[in-house]
Amino acid sequence: MLINVETMFDNQQEMMKHLKKKSYEDNMKIFLGKNQHYFTEMNEYMDAAEDKEKAAKELGSCFVDAVEKKFAKGKKGKIASPVQADLNMFMIYFVFPAILKTGHADSKVLADELCNTWRERFKGGQIGYTDYDTIYNSFREKIFGIF
């Protein structure tokens, strides 16, 4: 399940650099193009499950396990704080909005459980989430018409 899902984070530094409205839109398209199969797999797993919350918890654990395995290189096998902060931001800007963007009936259940698992597992992982449109519409290209 979710084999190599940690590869979602391969280009995170570049995708998060100098985010503006247009670059966020472009980066989300690239992100979805590369990773849509993971979100499809998650939705199919949710469809097949009788207990949606249990299935979402399983997907959340699988996802977080993969991320932890890839990035835990610090003391005692923990993720370094600056790396954790970058991962948190990437989750907020790309992973959660992509889950919600699928429009799947259980996408909110999945996002809730993934967020809960993330918070429980990572010391610096106290995050929340919102949808793509809310983030996209929060960008401002000009401040007071100056830039």
C-alpha positions as a printed NumPy array, in Angstrom:
array([[  0.   ,   0.   ,   0.   ],
       [  1.308,   3.441,  -1.004],
       [  4.633,   2.058,  -2.185],
       [  7.228,   4.847,  -2.466],
       [  4.721,   7.504,  -1.35 ],
       [  7.62 ,   9.386,   0.244],
       [  8.706,  10.365,  -3.269],
       [  5.981,  13.037,  -3.102],
       [  8.528,  15.065,  -1.16 ],
       [ 11.41 ,  14.704,  -3.631],
       [ 11.099,  18.199,  -5.083],
       [  9.65 ,  19.939,  -2.033],
       [ 12.384,  22.564,  -1.637],
       [ 11.984,  23.782,  -5.198],
       [  8.179,  23.729,  -5.034],
       [  8.092,  25.776,  -1.835],
       [ 10.635,  28.366,  -2.977],
       [  9.206,  31.852,  -3.642],
       [  5.588,  30.729,  -3.62 ],
       [  3.247,  33.148,  -5.312],
       [ -0.221,  32.671,  -6.693],
       [  0.938,  31.637, -10.182],
       [  3.818,  29.443,  -9.004],
       [  1.547,  27.714,  -6.479],
       [ -0.953,  26.955,  -9.242],
       [  1.794,  25.645, -11.539],
       [  3.461,  23.626,  -8.793],
       [  0.16 ,  22.034,  -7.754],
       [ -0.438,  20.92 , -11.35 ],
       [  3.031,  19.37 , -11.452],
       [  2.53 ,  17.778,  -8.043],
       [ -0.793,  16.243,  -9.046],
       [  0.581,  15.077, -12.373],
       [  3.364,  13.221, -10.627],
       [  1.418,  11.933,  -7.618],
       [ -2.229,  11.53 ,  -8.639],
       [ -1.882,   7.738,  -8.569],
       [ -1.263,   7.848,  -4.798],
       [ -4.459,   9.823,  -4.22 ],
       [ -6.361,   7.442,  -6.494],
       [ -4.965,   4.501,  -4.512],
       [ -6.031,   6.135,  -1.241],
       [ -9.55 ,   6.721,  -2.582],
       [ -9.839,   3.157,  -3.841],
       [ -8.716,   1.855,  -0.454],
       [-11.333,   4.026,   1.238],
       [-14.011,   2.809,  -1.205],
       [-13.243,  -0.822,  -0.408],
       [-13.33 ,  -0.331,   3.371],
       [-16.383,  -0.869,   5.515],
       [-14.9  ,   1.118,   8.421],
       [-13.83 ,   4.404,   6.812],
       [-12.087,   5.819,   9.898],
       [-10.065,   2.651,  10.388],
       [ -9.06 ,   2.656,   6.718],
       [ -8.083,   6.331,   6.947],
       [ -5.969,   5.617,  10.041],
       [ -4.226,   2.765,   8.209],
       [ -3.471,   5.017,   5.239],
       [ -2.28 ,   7.761,   7.585],
       [  0.062,   5.376,   9.395],
       [  1.425,   3.997,   6.137],
       [  2.023,   7.506,   4.786],
       [  3.668,   8.819,   7.967],
       [  5.803,   5.669,   8.317],
       [  7.195,   6.233,   4.815],
       [  7.935,   9.911,   5.484],
       [  9.554,   9.129,   8.812],
       [ 11.703,   6.403,   7.293],
       [ 12.944,   8.737,   4.551],
       [ 13.64 ,  11.823,   6.673],
       [ 14.526,  10.499,  10.161],
       [ 18.277,  10.959,  10.156],
       [ 18.81 ,  13.103,  13.219],
       [ 19.545,  12.14 ,  16.777],
       [ 17.794,   8.996,  17.916],
       [ 16.262,   8.473,  14.493],
       [ 14.173,  11.635,  14.655],
       [ 13.538,  14.21 ,  11.976],
       [ 15.536,  17.399,  12.494],
       [ 13.407,  20.437,  13.41 ],
       [ 14.131,  22.472,  10.249],
       [ 13.337,  19.46 ,   8.073],
       [ 10.136,  18.866,  10.047],
       [  9.087,  22.479,   9.501],
       [  9.62 ,  22.084,   5.741],
       [  7.658,  18.823,   5.707],
       [  4.813,  20.446,   7.646],
       [  4.572,  23.301,   5.16 ],
       [  4.631,  20.915,   2.212],
       [  1.823,  18.887,   3.773],
       [ -0.253,  22.037,   4.281],
       [  0.368,  23.501,   0.823],
       [  0.327,  20.365,  -1.311],
       [ -0.605,  17.015,   0.259],
       [ -3.767,  17.969,   2.151],
       [ -5.126,  20.218,  -0.623],
       [ -4.459,  17.419,  -3.13 ],
       [ -6.412,  14.945,  -0.982],
       [ -9.344,  17.353,  -0.725],
       [ -9.078,  18.297,  -4.41 ],
       [ -9.987,  14.72 ,  -5.399],
       [-13.553,  15.491,  -4.338],
       [-13.872,  11.967,  -2.985],
       [-16.692,  11.438,  -0.49 ],
       [-14.218,  10.358,   2.198],
       [-11.47 ,  12.878,   1.48 ],
       [-12.184,  14.858,   4.655],
       [-12.09 ,  11.693,   6.786],
       [ -8.768,  10.778,   5.184],
       [ -7.323,  14.277,   5.654],
       [ -8.47 ,  14.367,   9.297],
       [ -6.879,  11.031,  10.129],
       [ -3.657,  11.796,   8.256],
       [ -3.423,  15.117,  10.091],
       [ -4.031,  13.4  ,  13.446],
       [ -1.426,  10.733,  12.737],
       [  1.064,  13.414,  11.645],
       [  0.498,  15.365,  14.889],
       [  0.854,  12.27 ,  17.063],
       [  4.005,  11.019,  15.378],
       [  6.054,  14.178,  14.975],
       [  7.056,  16.438,  17.841],
       [  6.957,  19.505,  15.596],
       [  3.996,  18.298,  13.581],
       [  1.188,  20.329,  15.104],
       [ -0.439,  21.31 ,  11.829],
       [ -3.86 ,  21.843,  10.355],
       [ -5.051,  21.91 ,   6.777],
       [ -7.344,  23.602,   4.326],
       [ -8.325,  23.167,   0.701],
       [ -6.502,  24.32 ,  -2.428],
       [ -8.891,  27.16 ,  -3.239],
       [ -8.528,  28.722,   0.203],
       [ -4.733,  28.699,  -0.063],
       [ -4.75 ,  29.845,  -3.691],
       [ -7.085,  32.749,  -2.927],
       [ -4.966,  33.81 ,   0.065],
       [ -2.063,  34.784,  -2.2  ],
       [ -1.763,  38.44 ,  -3.086],
       [  0.32 ,  39.472,  -6.048],
       [  0.452,  43.123,  -5.073],
       [  0.623,  44.88 ,  -1.754],
       [ -1.061,  48.286,  -1.897],
       [ -0.655,  48.104,  -5.685],
       [  3.115,  48.598,  -5.36 ],
       [  4.656,  45.331,  -6.511]])
